[in-house]
PDB file of C-alpha atoms in Angstrom:
ATOM      1  CA  MET A 251     -10.750  -1.311  20.212  1.00 46.00           C
ATOM      2  CA  SER A 252     -13.200  -3.329  20.955  1.00 46.00           C
ATOM      3  CA  LYS A 253     -16.566  -3.912  19.872  1.00 48.00           C
ATOM      4  CA  SER A 254     -18.929  -2.801  23.432  1.00 51.00           C
ATOM      5  CA  LYS A 255     -16.949   0.481  23.270  1.00 50.00           C
ATOM      6  CA  GLY A 256     -18.109   1.239  19.457  1.00 53.00           C
ATOM      7  CA  ASN A 257     -14.928   2.159  18.493  1.00 60.00           C
ATOM      8  CA  ILE A 258     -14.124  -0.031  15.922  1.00 70.00           C
ATOM      9  CA  ILE A 259     -13.671   0.850  12.399  1.00 72.00           C
ATOM     10  CA  PRO A 260     -15.087  -1.180   9.662  1.00 75.00           C
ATOM     11  CA  LEU A 261     -12.326  -2.259   7.131  1.00 75.00           C
ATOM     12  CA  LYS A 262     -14.236  -1.552   3.977  1.00 76.00           C
ATOM     13  CA  ASP A 263     -15.592   2.216   5.206  1.00 77.00           C
ATOM     14  CA  LEU A 264     -11.798   2.976   5.138  1.00 79.00           C
ATOM     15  CA  ILE A 265     -11.169   1.814   1.668  1.00 83.00           C
ATOM     16  CA  LYS A 266     -13.778   3.819   0.124  1.00 80.00           C
ATOM     17  CA  LYS A 267     -12.595   6.428   2.875  1.00 81.00           C
ATOM     18  CA  ILE A 268      -8.516   6.996   1.965  1.00 84.00           C
ATOM     19  CA  GLY A 269      -7.721   4.178  -0.911  1.00 86.00           C
ATOM     20  CA  SER A 270      -7.059   0.308  -0.935  1.00 90.00           C
ATOM     21  CA  ASP A 271      -2.912   0.844  -0.854  1.00 91.00           C
ATOM     22  CA  LEU A 272      -3.260   3.563   1.882  1.00 92.00           C
ATOM     23  CA  VAL A 273      -5.404   0.818   4.204  1.00 91.00           C
ATOM     24  CA  ARG A 274      -2.493  -1.577   3.321  1.00 90.00           C
ATOM     25  CA  ILE A 275       0.401   0.662   4.309  1.00 92.00           C
ATOM     26  CA  ASN A 276      -0.927   1.988   7.320  1.00 90.00           C
ATOM     27  CA  ILE A 277      -2.022  -2.067   7.909  1.00 89.00           C
ATOM     28  CA  ILE A 278       0.562  -3.587   7.146  1.00 87.00           C
ATOM     29  CA  SER A 279       4.165  -1.525   8.185  1.00 87.00           C
ATOM     30  CA  SER A 280       2.726  -1.194  11.893  1.00 83.00           C
ATOM     31  CA  ALA A 281       3.766  -4.598  13.898  1.00 78.00           C
ATOM     32  CA  GLU A 282       7.576  -6.242  12.424  1.00 84.00           C
ATOM     33  CA  ASN A 283       7.480  -9.520  12.411  1.00 78.00           C
ATOM     34  CA  LEU A 284       4.262 -11.800  12.810  1.00 73.00           C
ATOM     35  CA  ASP A 285       3.027  -9.183  15.933  1.00 74.00           C
ATOM     36  CA  ASP A 286      -0.479  -8.193  16.230  1.00 73.00           C
ATOM     37  CA  ALA A 287      -1.437  -5.394  12.912  1.00 71.00           C
ATOM     38  CA  ASP A 288      -2.157  -1.619  14.952  1.00 75.00           C
ATOM     39  CA  TRP A 289      -4.104   1.084  13.047  1.00 78.00           C
ATOM     40  CA  ARG A 290      -2.333   4.114  13.358  1.00 78.00           C
ATOM     41  CA  ASP A 291      -4.213   7.320  11.964  1.00 81.00           C
ATOM     42  CA  GLU A 292      -1.673   9.505  12.733  1.00 85.00           C
ATOM     43  CA  ASN A 293       0.547   8.012  10.232  1.00 85.00           C
ATOM     44  CA  ILE A 294      -1.508   8.252   6.882  1.00 91.00           C
ATOM     45  CA  PRO A 295      -0.735  12.427   6.029  1.00 93.00           C
ATOM     46  CA  SER A 296       2.891  10.990   5.880  1.00 94.00           C
ATOM     47  CA  TYR A 297       2.057   7.759   4.202  1.00 95.00           C
ATOM     48  CA  LEU A 298       0.338  10.408   1.555  1.00 95.00           C
ATOM     49  CA  SER A 299       2.672  12.609   1.329  1.00 96.00           C
ATOM     50  CA  ARG A 300       5.171   9.649   0.737  1.00 97.00           C
ATOM     51  CA  ILE A 301       2.948   8.457  -2.455  1.00 97.00           C
ATOM     52  CA  ASN A 302       1.820  12.386  -3.208  1.00 97.00           C
ATOM     53  CA  PHE A 303       6.237  13.108  -3.783  1.00 97.00           C
ATOM     54  CA  ILE A 304       6.364   9.433  -5.855  1.00 98.00           C
ATOM     55  CA  THR A 305       3.429  10.464  -8.000  1.00 97.00           C
ATOM     56  CA  LYS A 306       5.077  14.122  -8.840  1.00 97.00           C
ATOM     57  CA  LEU A 307       8.080  12.703  -9.626  1.00 97.00           C
ATOM     58  CA  VAL A 308       7.319  10.157 -11.952  1.00 97.00           C
ATOM     59  CA  LYS A 309       4.888  12.667 -14.124  1.00 97.00           C
ATOM     60  CA  LYS A 310       7.645  15.029 -14.449  1.00 96.00           C
ATOM     61  CA  LEU A 311      10.634  12.485 -14.952  1.00 97.00           C
ATOM     62  CA  LYS A 312      10.599  13.940 -18.702  1.00 95.00           C
ATOM     63  CA  LYS A 313      11.993  17.420 -17.302  1.00 97.00           C
ATOM     64  CA  ALA A 314      15.277  15.669 -15.864  1.00 97.00           C
ATOM     65  CA  SER A 315      17.437  16.950 -18.717  1.00 94.00           C
ATOM     66  CA  ARG A 316      21.471  15.985 -18.061  1.00 96.00           C
ATOM     67  CA  GLU A 317      23.157  13.644 -19.460  1.00 93.00           C
ATOM     68  CA  GLU A 318      26.667  14.119 -17.770  1.00 95.00           C
ATOM     69  CA  THR A 319      27.457  11.873 -15.976  1.00 96.00           C
ATOM     70  CA  LYS A 320      28.927  12.955 -11.827  1.00 96.00           C
ATOM     71  CA  LYS A 321      29.567  12.664  -8.796  1.00 96.00           C
ATOM     72  CA  ILE A 322      26.140  13.281  -7.110  1.00 97.00           C
ATOM     73  CA  ASP A 323      24.988  10.603  -9.646  1.00 98.00           C
ATOM     74  CA  ILE A 324      27.864   7.663  -9.058  1.00 98.00           C
ATOM     75  CA  LEU A 325      26.333   8.509  -5.023  1.00 98.00           C
ATOM     76  CA  LEU A 326      22.821   7.216  -5.993  1.00 98.00           C
ATOM     77  CA  ILE A 327      23.470   4.443  -7.384  1.00 98.00           C
ATOM     78  CA  SER A 328      25.594   3.186  -4.048  1.00 98.00           C
ATOM     79  CA  ASN A 329      22.728   4.373  -2.236  1.00 98.00           C
ATOM     80  CA  VAL A 330      19.808   2.668  -4.096  1.00 98.00           C
ATOM     81  CA  GLN A 331      21.641  -0.218  -3.792  1.00 98.00           C
ATOM     82  CA  LYS A 332      22.213   0.341  -0.566  1.00 97.00           C
ATOM     83  CA  TYR A 333      18.343   0.731   0.344  1.00 98.00           C
ATOM     84  CA  ILE A 334      17.743  -2.749  -2.133  1.00 98.00           C
ATOM     85  CA  LYS A 335      19.841  -4.612   0.176  1.00 98.00           C
ATOM     86  CA  GLU A 336      18.090  -3.503   3.741  1.00 98.00           C
ATOM     87  CA  ALA A 337      14.800  -3.376   2.074  1.00 98.00           C
ATOM     88  CA  THR A 338      15.333  -6.910   0.302  1.00 98.00           C
ATOM     89  CA  GLN A 339      16.243  -8.195   4.111  1.00 97.00           C
ATOM     90  CA  ALA A 340      13.753  -7.298   5.906  1.00 96.00           C
ATOM     91  CA  TYR A 341      10.221  -8.115   3.645  1.00 96.00           C
ATOM     92  CA  GLU A 342      12.381 -11.942   4.030  1.00 96.00           C
ATOM     93  CA  GLU A 343      12.379 -11.089   8.550  1.00 94.00           C
ATOM     94  CA  LEU A 344       8.754 -10.382   7.330  1.00 92.00           C
ATOM     95  CA  ARG A 345      10.152  -6.753   9.292  1.00 94.00           C
ATOM     96  CA  PHE A 346       7.216  -4.452   7.088  1.00 93.00           C
ATOM     97  CA  ARG A 347       7.605  -1.286   9.172  1.00 93.00           C
ATOM     98  CA  THR A 348      11.464  -1.529   8.856  1.00 96.00           C
ATOM     99  CA  ALA A 349      10.716  -2.713   4.746  1.00 96.00           C
ATOM    100  CA  THR A 350       8.222   1.120   4.998  1.00 96.00           C
ATOM    101  CA  GLN A 351      10.724   3.163   6.665  1.00 96.00           C
ATOM    102  CA  ILE A 352      13.872   2.334   4.976  1.00 97.00           C
ATOM    103  CA  LEU A 353      11.464   3.084   1.629  1.00 97.00           C
ATOM    104  CA  LEU A 354       8.782   5.304   1.548  1.00 97.00           C
ATOM    105  CA  PHE A 355      11.072   7.681   3.872  1.00 97.00           C
ATOM    106  CA  LYS A 356      14.494   7.132   3.822  1.00 97.00           C
ATOM    107  CA  PHE A 357      15.040   6.571  -0.047  1.00 98.00           C
ATOM    108  CA  THR A 358      12.118   9.221  -1.151  1.00 98.00           C
ATOM    109  CA  ASN A 359      14.577  11.464   1.466  1.00 97.00           C
ATOM    110  CA  GLU A 360      17.285  10.449  -1.153  1.00 97.00           C
ATOM    111  CA  LEU A 361      15.744  11.037  -4.370  1.00 98.00           C
ATOM    112  CA  LYS A 362      14.502  14.841  -2.611  1.00 97.00           C
ATOM    113  CA  GLU A 363      18.020  15.521  -1.654  1.00 96.00           C
ATOM    114  CA  TYR A 364      19.928  14.696  -4.815  1.00 97.00           C
ATOM    115  CA  MET A 365      17.325  16.877  -7.036  1.00 97.00           C
ATOM    116  CA  GLU A 366      17.736  20.015  -4.268  1.00 96.00           C
ATOM    117  CA  ARG A 367      21.308  19.421  -4.843  1.00 96.00           C
ATOM    118  CA  CYS A 368      21.211  19.030  -8.790  1.00 96.00           C
ATOM    119  CA  GLY A 369      19.627  22.206  -8.528  1.00 94.00           C
ATOM    120  CA  GLY A 370      16.532  21.520  -9.366  1.00 95.00           C
ATOM    121  CA  MET A 371      14.257  18.759 -11.950  1.00 96.00           C
ATOM    122  CA  LYS A 372      16.177  20.026 -15.192  1.00 96.00           C
ATOM    123  CA  LYS A 373      19.374  19.465 -13.675  1.00 96.00           C
ATOM    124  CA  CYS A 374      19.287  16.045 -12.570  1.00 97.00           C
ATOM    125  CA  ASN A 375      20.321  13.221 -14.921  1.00 98.00           C
ATOM    126  CA  ARG A 376      17.018  11.631 -16.359  1.00 96.00           C
ATOM    127  CA  LYS A 377      18.844   8.066 -16.747  1.00 97.00           C
ATOM    128  CA  VAL A 378      20.118   7.681 -12.821  1.00 98.00           C
ATOM    129  CA  LEU A 379      16.597   9.466 -11.611  1.00 98.00           C
ATOM    130  CA  ARG A 380      14.646   6.953 -13.928  1.00 97.00           C
ATOM    131  CA  GLU A 381      16.518   4.086 -13.079  1.00 97.00           C
ATOM    132  CA  ALA A 382      16.362   4.727  -9.422  1.00 98.00           C
ATOM    133  CA  LEU A 383      12.684   5.314  -9.040  1.00 98.00           C
ATOM    134  CA  GLU A 384      11.632   2.127 -10.638  1.00 98.00           C
ATOM    135  CA  ASN A 385      13.872   0.015  -8.762  1.00 98.00           C
ATOM    136  CA  LEU A 386      11.429   2.364  -5.759  1.00 98.00           C
ATOM    137  CA  ILE A 387       9.375   0.941  -7.297  1.00 98.00           C
ATOM    138  CA  LYS A 388       9.632  -2.272  -8.186  1.00 98.00           C
ATOM    139  CA  LEU A 389      10.622  -2.070  -4.080  1.00 98.00           C
ATOM    140  CA  LEU A 390       7.562  -0.881  -2.859  1.00 98.00           C
ATOM    141  CA  THR A 391       5.218  -3.078  -4.570  1.00 97.00           C
ATOM    142  CA  PRO A 392       4.014  -5.837  -1.940  1.00 96.00           C
ATOM    143  CA  LEU A 393       3.701  -2.231   0.317  1.00 96.00           C
ATOM    144  CA  LEU A 394       1.362  -0.326  -2.495  1.00 97.00           C
ATOM    145  CA  PRO A 395       0.740  -2.873  -5.332  1.00 96.00           C
ATOM    146  CA  HIS A 396      -2.213  -0.999  -7.142  1.00 96.00           C
ATOM    147  CA  LEU A 397      -0.333   2.387  -6.274  1.00 97.00           C
ATOM    148  CA  THR A 398       3.146   1.195  -8.474  1.00 97.00           C
ATOM    149  CA  GLU A 399       0.715  -0.229 -11.209  1.00 97.00           C
ATOM    150  CA  GLU A 400      -0.236   3.268 -12.070  1.00 97.00           C
ATOM    151  CA  TRP A 401       3.635   3.893 -11.723  1.00 98.00           C
ATOM    152  CA  TRP A 402       5.148   1.590 -13.983  1.00 97.00           C
ATOM    153  CA  SER A 403       2.535   2.207 -16.188  1.00 96.00           C
ATOM    154  CA  LEU A 404       3.303   5.982 -16.343  1.00 96.00           C
ATOM    155  CA  LEU A 405       6.861   5.362 -16.907  1.00 96.00           C
ATOM    156  CA  GLU A 406       6.231   3.889 -20.020  1.00 93.00           C
ATOM    157  CA  ASN A 407       7.082   0.331 -18.768  1.00 94.00           C
ATOM    158  CA  HIS A 408       5.181  -2.803 -20.707  1.00 91.00           C
ATOM    159  CA  GLY A 409       3.966  -5.397 -18.339  1.00 93.00           C
ATOM    160  CA  PHE A 410       2.842  -5.224 -14.869  1.00 96.00           C
ATOM    161  CA  ILE A 411       5.709  -4.463 -12.343  1.00 96.00           C
ATOM    162  CA  CYS A 412       4.161  -7.471  -9.870  1.00 93.00           C
ATOM    163  CA  VAL A 413       5.734 -10.057 -12.690  1.00 94.00           C
ATOM    164  CA  ALA A 414       9.162  -7.263 -13.148  1.00 95.00           C
ATOM    165  CA  LYS A 415      12.755  -8.689 -12.085  1.00 96.00           C
ATOM    166  CA  TRP A 416      12.841  -8.052  -8.296  1.00 97.00           C
ATOM    167  CA  PRO A 417      16.461  -5.778  -8.292  1.00 97.00           C
ATOM    168  CA  GLU A 418      18.834  -7.519  -6.542  1.00 97.00           C
ATOM    169  CA  PHE A 419      21.790  -5.750  -4.448  1.00 97.00           C
ATOM    170  CA  GLU A 420      25.016  -5.249  -7.634  1.00 97.00           C
ATOM    171  CA  GLU A 421      28.108  -5.101  -5.999  1.00 96.00           C
ATOM    172  CA  ASN A 422      29.354  -2.662  -8.321  1.00 96.00           C
ATOM    173  CA  LYS A 423      27.631  -0.527  -8.745  1.00 97.00           C
ATOM    174  CA  PHE A 424      27.735   0.089  -4.813  1.00 97.00           C
ATOM    175  CA  ASP A 425      31.137   3.090  -4.357  1.00 97.00           C
ATOM    176  CA  GLN A 426      32.484   2.742  -0.606  1.00 97.00           C
ATOM    177  CA  GLU A 427      34.630   5.428  -1.767  1.00 97.00           C
ATOM    178  CA  ILE A 428      31.915   7.455  -2.928  1.00 97.00           C
ATOM    179  CA  GLU A 429      29.716   6.621   0.368  1.00 97.00           C
ATOM    180  CA  VAL A 430      33.061   7.742   2.624  1.00 98.00           C
ATOM    181  CA  LEU A 431      33.689  11.256   1.384  1.00 97.00           C
ATOM    182  CA  GLU A 432      29.904  11.603   1.182  1.00 97.00           C
ATOM    183  CA  GLU A 433      29.814  10.640   5.187  1.00 97.00           C
ATOM    184  CA  ASN A 434      32.081  13.651   5.422  1.00 97.00           C
ATOM    185  CA  PHE A 435      30.454  16.195   3.884  1.00 97.00           C
ATOM    186  CA  LYS A 436      28.161  15.987   5.357  1.00 96.00           C
ATOM    187  CA  LYS A 437      30.446  15.736   8.891  1.00 96.00           C
ATOM    188  CA  MET A 438      31.602  19.869   6.839  1.00 97.00           C
ATOM    189  CA  LEU A 439      27.481  20.743   6.578  1.00 97.00           C
ATOM    190  CA  GLU A 440      27.423  20.168  10.616  1.00 97.00           C
ATOM    191  CA  ASP A 441      30.178  21.413  11.730  1.00 95.00           C
ATOM    192  CA  ILE A 442      29.455  24.854   9.100  1.00 96.00           C
ATOM    193  CA  SER A 443      26.458  25.331  11.221  1.00 96.00           C
ATOM    194  CA  GLN A 444      27.827  24.853  14.683  1.00 94.00           C
ATOM    195  CA  VAL A 445      30.257  26.685  13.888  1.00 92.00           C
ATOM    196  CA  LEU A 446      27.468  29.591  12.156  1.00 95.00           C
ATOM    197  CA  LYS A 447      25.677  29.430  15.375  1.00 94.00           C
ATOM    198  CA  LEU A 448      28.422  31.053  17.061  1.00 93.00           C
ATOM    199  CA  VAL A 449      29.853  33.311  14.756  1.00 92.00           C
ATOM    200  CA  GLY A 450      26.475  34.832  13.554  1.00 95.00           C
ATOM    201  CA  LYS A 451      26.341  34.823   9.513  1.00 94.00           C
ATOM    202  CA  LYS A 452      28.826  35.613   7.308  1.00 96.00           C
ATOM    203  CA  ASP A 453      29.640  36.215   3.426  1.00 97.00           C
ATOM    204  CA  LYS A 454      31.899  33.991   2.173  1.00 97.00           C
ATOM    205  CA  ALA A 455      33.175  30.925   3.176  1.00 97.00           C
ATOM    206  CA  TYR A 456      37.092  29.005   2.420  1.00 98.00           C
ATOM    207  CA  PHE A 457      37.327  25.454   2.577  1.00 98.00           C
ATOM    208  CA  TYR A 458      40.905  23.419   2.042  1.00 98.00           C
ATOM    209  CA  PHE A 459      41.272  19.609   1.709  1.00 98.00           C
ATOM    210  CA  SER A 460      44.328  18.062   2.882  1.00 97.00           C
ATOM    211  CA  THR A 461      42.914  15.312  -0.971  1.00 97.00           C
ATOM    212  CA  GLU A 462      42.188  16.005  -4.600  1.00 97.00           C
ATOM    213  CA  LYS A 463      39.453  13.884  -3.936  1.00 97.00           C
ATOM    214  CA  GLU A 464      37.625  15.940  -1.407  1.00 97.00           C
ATOM    215  CA  LEU A 465      38.250  19.255  -2.955  1.00 97.00           C
ATOM    216  CA  GLU A 466      36.325  17.391  -6.965  1.00 97.00           C
ATOM    217  CA  PHE A 467      33.140  16.359  -4.672  1.00 97.00           C
ATOM    218  CA  PHE A 468      32.930  18.878  -2.844  1.00 97.00           C
ATOM    219  CA  SER A 469      33.360  21.547  -6.416  1.00 95.00           C
ATOM    220  CA  GLU A 470      30.201  19.748  -7.742  1.00 95.00           C
ATOM    221  CA  LEU A 471      27.855  20.991  -4.436  1.00 96.00           C
ATOM    222  CA  ARG A 472      28.830  24.035  -3.562  1.00 95.00           C
ATOM    223  CA  LYS A 473      26.906  25.794  -5.181  1.00 94.00           C
ATOM    224  CA  TYR A 474      24.353  23.211  -3.049  1.00 96.00           C
ATOM    225  CA  VAL A 475      26.642  24.942   0.386  1.00 97.00           C
ATOM    226  CA  LYS A 476      26.011  28.512  -0.770  1.00 96.00           C
ATOM    227  CA  LYS A 477      22.628  28.447  -1.403  1.00 95.00           C
ATOM    228  CA  LYS A 478      22.321  26.101   2.122  1.00 96.00           C
ATOM    229  CA  PHE A 479      23.529  29.167   3.964  1.00 97.00           C
ATOM    230  CA  GLY A 480      23.317  32.027   2.172  1.00 96.00           C
ATOM    231  CA  PHE A 481      26.692  32.505   1.753  1.00 97.00           C
ATOM    232  CA  LYS A 482      27.249  35.498  -1.498  1.00 97.00           C
ATOM    233  CA  LYS A 483      30.856  33.732  -2.551  1.00 97.00           C
ATOM    234  CA  ILE A 484      32.850  30.213  -1.544  1.00 97.00           C
ATOM    235  CA  PHE A 485      36.311  29.297  -2.825  1.00 98.00           C
ATOM    236  CA  ALA A 486      37.722  25.817  -2.057  1.00 98.00           C
ATOM    237  CA  TYR A 487      41.414  24.662  -2.517  1.00 98.00           C
ATOM    238  CA  LEU A 488      43.807  21.875  -1.441  1.00 98.00           C
ATOM    239  CA  SER A 489      45.480  22.077   2.138  1.00 97.00           C
ATOM    240  CA  SER A 490      48.888  23.008   0.187  1.00 97.00           C
ATOM    241  CA  ASP A 491      48.028  24.983  -2.358  1.00 97.00           C
ATOM    242  CA  GLU A 492      50.429  28.499  -1.587  1.00 95.00           C
ATOM    243  CA  LYS A 493      47.713  30.097  -3.527  1.00 96.00           C
ATOM    244  CA  ARG A 494      45.120  29.301  -1.018  1.00 97.00           C
ATOM    245  CA  TYR A 495      43.985  32.743   0.696  1.00 97.00           C
ATOM    246  CA  ASP A 496      44.175  31.361   4.299  1.00 97.00           C
ATOM    247  CA  PRO A 497      44.505  34.799   7.637  1.00 97.00           C
ATOM    248  CA  GLN A 498      44.635  32.070  10.246  1.00 96.00           C
ATOM    249  CA  ASP A 499      46.432  28.872   8.742  1.00 97.00           C
ATOM    250  CA  LYS A 500      43.585  27.247   9.065  1.00 96.00           C
ATOM    251  CA  ALA A 501      45.028  24.288   5.866  1.00 97.00           C
ATOM    252  CA  SER A 502      47.689  23.368   8.608  1.00 96.00           C
ATOM    253  CA  LYS A 503      44.585  22.054  10.523  1.00 95.00           C
ATOM    254  CA  ALA A 504      42.992  20.465   7.644  1.00 97.00           C
ATOM    255  CA  LYS A 505      42.765  16.221   7.288  1.00 96.00           C
ATOM    256  CA  PHE A 506      40.932  14.162   5.512  1.00 96.00           C
ATOM    257  CA  GLY A 507      37.045  14.101   6.650  1.00 95.00           C
ATOM    258  CA  LYS A 508      37.820  17.142   8.199  1.00 96.00           C
ATOM    259  CA  PRO A 509      38.809  20.104   5.986  1.00 97.00           C
ATOM    260  CA  GLY A 510      40.070  23.863   7.221  1.00 96.00           C
ATOM    261  CA  ILE A 511      37.197  26.293   6.838  1.00 96.00           C
ATOM    262  CA  TYR A 512      37.458  29.917   7.598  1.00 96.00           C
ATOM    263  CA  LEU A 513      34.605  32.371   7.225  1.00 96.00           C
ATOM    264  CA  GLU A 514      34.061  35.690   7.454  1.00 95.00           C
TER     265      GLU A 514
END
């Protein structure tokens, strides 16, 4: 920007136009460490979209009604701890752009995927989702101080969030086993996509897992996989199950992290 070229945007005009928090996060997350900040208009829509998502989630949280704890809940709890650790370290090292990417994008993507896998807000575990949301809001306070106070109030919490206890990494809530199962599951989704590209749309899918834990993890997400790929029916077996339907002997190729897949 240059005064002589007349392309200076007065800060007070920006605040009137889009609000102080959007101005703040756009400036503070434009650089890392002590690098000079920059103003980027193109970032505003993506920030606003994530902010609106959090606002809607806060307002709709009461609709979540499931009390049973599933593996997808354990995964969310574990990932929240990962984001707490990563974001806190980024703040301590003055890497505000990194903190913004972790919280406003990776964390919110995690919440979106959690709700999608659960089958909608009503089927989410309210206690688990609330804990995740409260941690996200606390972690966003340095970036969006006014909005986080509003969200904190909408969640019917007492006092100001600016004086609330900063989230700390709790190792007992980080589940390495569930993280590995999730990583394997995502690889499996990629494999399904690649197979479908080669063979075209299929109505039935058969999966063969080498371990009980992988089968249990997948079983909770059967409906999600069915909807994602448009399958009419899905079947899942242990590779050692003698009663399995396996015309091409895909089970013999199954190993941990790489289930056998047969489509027809």
